[in-house]
XYZ file of C-alpha atoms in Angstrom:
302
model
C 11.604 5.743 -35.382
C 13.370 7.053 -32.297
C 11.952 5.301 -29.238
C 12.366 6.270 -25.577
C 12.127 3.526 -22.907
C 11.852 5.220 -19.529
C 11.264 2.446 -16.966
C 12.958 -0.613 -18.406
C 11.931 -3.216 -20.978
C 12.716 -6.859 -21.710
C 16.200 -6.962 -23.268
C 15.201 -9.447 -25.936
C 12.366 -7.165 -27.023
C 14.720 -4.175 -27.218
C 17.014 -6.192 -29.484
C 14.091 -7.053 -31.723
C 13.033 -3.428 -31.982
C 16.583 -2.357 -32.825
C 16.762 -5.128 -35.435
C 13.770 -3.468 -37.155
C 15.989 -0.429 -37.675
C 14.628 1.738 -34.853
C 16.776 3.649 -32.378
C 16.044 2.794 -28.733
C 17.165 5.058 -25.877
C 16.822 3.794 -22.318
C 16.599 6.824 -20.024
C 14.410 7.890 -17.122
C 13.429 11.555 -16.957
C 12.071 13.445 -13.979
C 8.616 14.976 -14.545
C 9.955 18.489 -15.091
C 12.325 17.217 -17.809
C 10.129 14.631 -19.499
C 7.929 16.834 -21.719
C 10.850 18.592 -23.396
C 12.723 15.293 -23.855
C 9.760 13.666 -25.597
C 9.985 16.220 -28.432
C 13.050 14.347 -29.706
C 11.273 10.973 -29.845
C 8.528 9.432 -31.994
C 7.415 6.955 -29.335
C 7.751 6.521 -25.563
C 7.418 3.220 -23.729
C 6.630 3.708 -20.068
C 5.661 1.729 -16.969
C 4.081 2.912 -13.707
C 6.997 5.084 -12.554
C 6.679 7.594 -15.404
C 3.695 9.925 -15.355
C 2.511 11.618 -18.551
C 0.281 14.474 -17.431
C -1.036 17.639 -18.995
C 2.183 19.572 -18.292
C 4.330 17.015 -20.111
C 1.856 16.684 -22.987
C 1.724 20.448 -23.440
C 5.517 20.528 -23.762
C 5.619 17.561 -26.166
C 2.676 18.367 -28.442
C 3.351 19.795 -31.873
C 6.603 17.824 -32.185
C 7.495 14.478 -33.730
C 6.215 12.708 -30.595
C 3.135 10.694 -31.645
C 2.601 7.709 -29.363
C 2.991 6.568 -25.719
C 2.825 2.864 -24.966
C 2.133 1.673 -21.406
C 4.065 -1.543 -20.800
C 1.302 -3.057 -18.691
C -2.429 -2.741 -18.187
C -3.366 0.374 -16.218
C -3.405 3.774 -17.906
C -4.045 5.932 -14.846
C -0.505 7.375 -15.005
C -1.373 8.906 -18.403
C -3.864 11.683 -19.100
C -5.323 9.586 -21.904
C -8.081 11.895 -23.151
C -5.809 14.954 -23.184
C -3.073 13.060 -25.020
C -5.493 11.929 -27.697
C -6.945 15.443 -28.028
C -3.417 16.575 -28.843
C -2.716 13.950 -31.478
C -0.781 11.531 -29.258
C -1.836 7.866 -29.478
C -2.089 5.860 -26.245
C -1.609 2.089 -26.260
C -1.004 -0.601 -23.650
C -0.296 -4.351 -23.317
C -3.399 -5.708 -21.580
C -2.915 -9.434 -22.182
C 0.541 -10.157 -20.826
C 0.444 -9.587 -16.977
C -2.747 -11.544 -16.240
C -1.180 -14.742 -14.896
C 1.496 -13.024 -12.851
C -0.849 -10.536 -11.174
C -3.455 -13.243 -10.479
C -0.821 -15.498 -8.951
C 0.409 -12.649 -6.714
C -3.124 -11.961 -5.538
C -3.460 -15.636 -4.683
C -0.130 -15.528 -2.875
C -1.342 -12.631 -0.726
C -4.506 -14.546 0.052
C -2.473 -17.438 1.402
C -0.097 -15.096 3.232
C -2.974 -13.335 4.947
C -4.837 -16.547 5.793
C -1.771 -18.040 7.514
C 0.015 -14.871 8.814
C 3.063 -15.819 6.707
C 4.468 -12.321 6.446
C 4.496 -11.427 10.167
C 5.384 -14.974 11.254
C 8.452 -14.919 9.015
C 9.402 -11.460 10.234
C 9.301 -12.540 13.886
C 11.480 -15.577 13.122
C 14.081 -13.336 11.602
C 14.058 -11.481 14.941
C 14.947 -14.768 16.674
C 11.419 -15.446 18.014
C 9.428 -18.679 17.902
C 5.764 -17.605 18.166
C 4.074 -20.810 17.095
C 1.056 -20.341 19.316
C 0.346 -16.792 18.102
C 0.285 -17.840 14.424
C -1.459 -21.203 14.697
C -4.915 -19.668 14.231
C -4.994 -19.536 10.451
C -7.906 -20.152 8.105
C -8.188 -22.348 5.010
C -9.089 -21.011 1.584
C -10.873 -24.166 0.422
C -14.614 -23.883 0.939
C -14.513 -20.101 1.440
C -16.150 -17.530 -0.849
C -13.942 -15.229 -2.913
C -15.491 -12.027 -4.232
C -13.642 -10.551 -7.225
C -14.200 -6.823 -7.836
C -13.365 -6.208 -11.530
C -13.737 -9.239 -13.722
C -11.383 -8.633 -16.642
C -8.501 -10.885 -17.673
C -6.762 -10.794 -14.293
C -9.937 -11.264 -12.307
C -10.977 -14.183 -14.495
C -7.560 -15.843 -14.094
C -7.737 -15.464 -10.304
C -11.237 -16.930 -10.345
C -9.960 -20.007 -12.165
C -7.064 -20.417 -9.714
C -9.403 -20.031 -6.729
C -11.888 -22.578 -8.036
C -8.982 -24.966 -8.538
C -8.316 -25.031 -4.777
C -12.009 -25.427 -3.913
C -13.135 -21.860 -3.332
C -16.586 -20.561 -4.235
C -16.171 -17.543 -6.523
C -18.502 -14.636 -7.296
C -17.682 -11.481 -9.257
C -18.804 -7.845 -9.648
C -18.166 -5.718 -12.697
C -20.043 -2.804 -14.299
C -19.540 -4.598 -17.623
C -20.885 -8.112 -18.106
C -19.037 -10.276 -20.609
C -21.561 -12.445 -22.481
C -21.109 -16.161 -21.798
C -18.307 -15.803 -19.240
C -20.475 -16.958 -16.285
C -21.257 -20.223 -18.036
C -17.720 -20.652 -19.363
C -16.021 -20.236 -15.941
C -18.830 -21.196 -13.640
C -18.498 -17.864 -11.845
C -21.664 -15.752 -11.476
C -21.934 -11.974 -11.542
C -23.527 -10.429 -8.468
C -24.238 -6.905 -7.325
C -21.571 -5.173 -5.227
C -23.571 -5.252 -1.962
C -24.160 -9.004 -2.359
C -20.443 -9.589 -2.962
C -19.494 -7.523 0.065
C -21.910 -9.397 2.324
C -21.089 -12.921 1.164
C -17.334 -12.937 0.634
C -14.748 -14.319 3.054
C -12.004 -12.951 0.761
C -12.272 -9.923 -1.493
C -9.732 -9.215 -4.289
C -9.804 -5.987 -6.244
C -8.898 -6.016 -9.956
C -10.614 -2.863 -11.246
C -8.925 0.118 -12.893
C -8.716 3.356 -10.876
C -12.242 4.754 -10.681
C -13.657 8.243 -10.354
C -15.899 8.940 -7.419
C -13.886 7.479 -4.548
C -12.408 4.195 -3.413
C -14.125 0.856 -4.034
C -12.970 -0.354 -0.628
C -14.489 2.572 1.235
C -15.575 3.000 4.848
C -19.224 2.436 3.791
C -18.391 -0.705 1.840
C -16.194 -2.087 4.614
C -19.187 -1.796 6.933
C -21.130 -4.104 4.574
C -18.484 -6.818 4.701
C -18.415 -9.883 6.891
C -16.450 -9.593 10.129
C -13.034 -11.137 9.692
C -12.876 -10.729 5.906
C -9.508 -10.736 4.127
C -9.006 -7.999 1.489
C -6.417 -8.050 -1.283
C -5.574 -5.209 -3.695
C -3.253 -5.676 -6.669
C -5.027 -3.140 -8.891
C -4.528 0.539 -8.028
C -3.829 2.005 -4.600
C -6.576 4.601 -4.850
C -9.163 1.791 -5.064
C -8.752 1.388 -1.255
C -9.379 4.068 1.351
C -6.223 3.455 3.342
C -7.452 5.252 6.486
C -10.619 3.238 6.516
C -8.674 0.020 5.904
C -6.326 0.772 8.786
C -9.233 1.419 11.134
C -10.857 -1.876 10.092
C -7.631 -3.785 10.593
C -7.199 -2.303 14.074
C -10.776 -3.110 15.050
C -10.633 -6.653 13.629
C -13.450 -6.000 11.125
C -10.903 -6.922 8.441
C -8.748 -9.844 9.545
C -5.855 -9.080 7.172
C -5.006 -7.251 3.959
C -2.697 -8.126 1.088
C -1.446 -5.006 -0.707
C 0.760 -4.690 -3.773
C -0.309 -1.120 -4.555
C -0.649 2.044 -2.484
C -2.200 5.507 -2.857
C 1.316 6.999 -2.881
C 4.211 5.134 -4.423
C 6.790 4.549 -3.091
C 4.459 3.878 -0.133
C 4.411 6.514 2.575
C 1.688 5.134 4.854
C 4.000 3.333 7.305
C 1.186 2.607 9.776
C -0.473 0.548 7.018
C 2.426 -1.227 5.338
C 4.064 -2.121 8.688
C 0.828 -3.346 10.259
C 1.191 -6.943 11.532
C -1.965 -7.987 9.674
C -0.761 -6.673 6.317
C 1.063 -8.692 3.706
C 2.716 -6.146 1.404
C 4.804 -6.000 -1.749
C 6.170 -2.957 -3.643
C 3.942 -3.021 -6.766
C 5.447 -6.193 -8.275
C 2.273 -7.610 -9.830
C 3.766 -8.052 -13.305
C 7.246 -8.657 -11.954
C 7.950 -12.125 -13.324
C 10.342 -13.132 -16.057
C 7.503 -14.682 -17.993
C 5.245 -11.626 -17.794
C 8.020 -9.244 -18.815
C 8.836 -11.428 -21.816
C 5.170 -11.481 -22.863
C 4.918 -7.711 -22.398
C 8.024 -7.295 -24.520
C 6.424 -9.454 -27.208
C 3.321 -7.258 -27.206
C 5.429 -4.100 -27.423
C 7.331 -5.490 -30.401
C 4.059 -6.317 -32.126
C 2.662 -2.840 -31.510
C 5.805 -1.177 -32.870
C 5.936 -3.494 -35.857
C 2.390 -2.454 -36.811
C 2.975 1.270 -36.424
C 3.028 3.436 -39.550
C-alpha cells in the first residue's frame, strides 16, 4: 500500500511499516490540497492538525483511497459518517494516550492549585512574589469530578485516588462493574457540578453545546478548579473567562482550545490559567504506543 503520514509518526513504527513492503510518504497538505493528494494513497495517517471534511472526502472518493487512521483518540477532525458513506474506513488508536493525557490533567490540577504557571512566569521577570502565591490549596481530601469516564478518565481517577482525593464520575454510558473495580461511583452531572472541588473533562466533542457552559458553571462550587484536556469546544471560553474574572472559578488548566492554534489571548494569558498547546499525548512513551497500534492496524488490513 501507499501510505500518507501528514502530521508525524513514531520513527520506529514507520520503519516497521516500510519493512512490511509499504511505501510511506511523510507530507503535510493544506486543506485545499489534501483531497486531491489523497487520491494517490491507499491510507492516510493523521493527527489533530489535519482535518478531513466533506470537501476533502468529495475529492478523494472514488479513488484508491480507502482508509484514514487517526493517530490518537478523538475523531472530531474527521467527518466520520460521511467518510464511511463514501467507502472510506475510519480507525483510531484509543488505548495508547491514556496515561500521558491523564498525567497532564493531573499536572494542570497541581499547577492550578499552587499557581505554578504564573509564579514561575513572574520569577522569570525578576520578581519574588512569595506572599501573592502562598495561598494555594491541597489536592488530598478534595473531591474530583471526572466528566467522561473512558480510559483517560479512569486513569486520572486512579491517580487522584492515589494522592487521597475523593473521586466521582459522570458519563452517559455506564461501564458494568467499573464502579466496584475502581471504587469510583457514577453520579448525575448536577451532583458532580455541585460537589466537586476540581472538575476534569475527558469527553469527546459533543453536539448541543459546551459541557462547561455558563449554566453549568453556575451550578459549581465557588472557587472550583476546572481542567480540560479533551476538546476545546467542550468549554464555553467566554463563560470560563467571566468565571475566572469573578472568582467563581479559582483557576483553569487548559491543553485544548476552541480554535487551534489558540486565538483567545485573554484566556490563555490569564494569570489564573495554566495552559499548554495541545500536548496531551506528547510523551515519548505515548507516541511509541500509538506507533505500535498503527503498525498493528496496518498489518491487519486487507
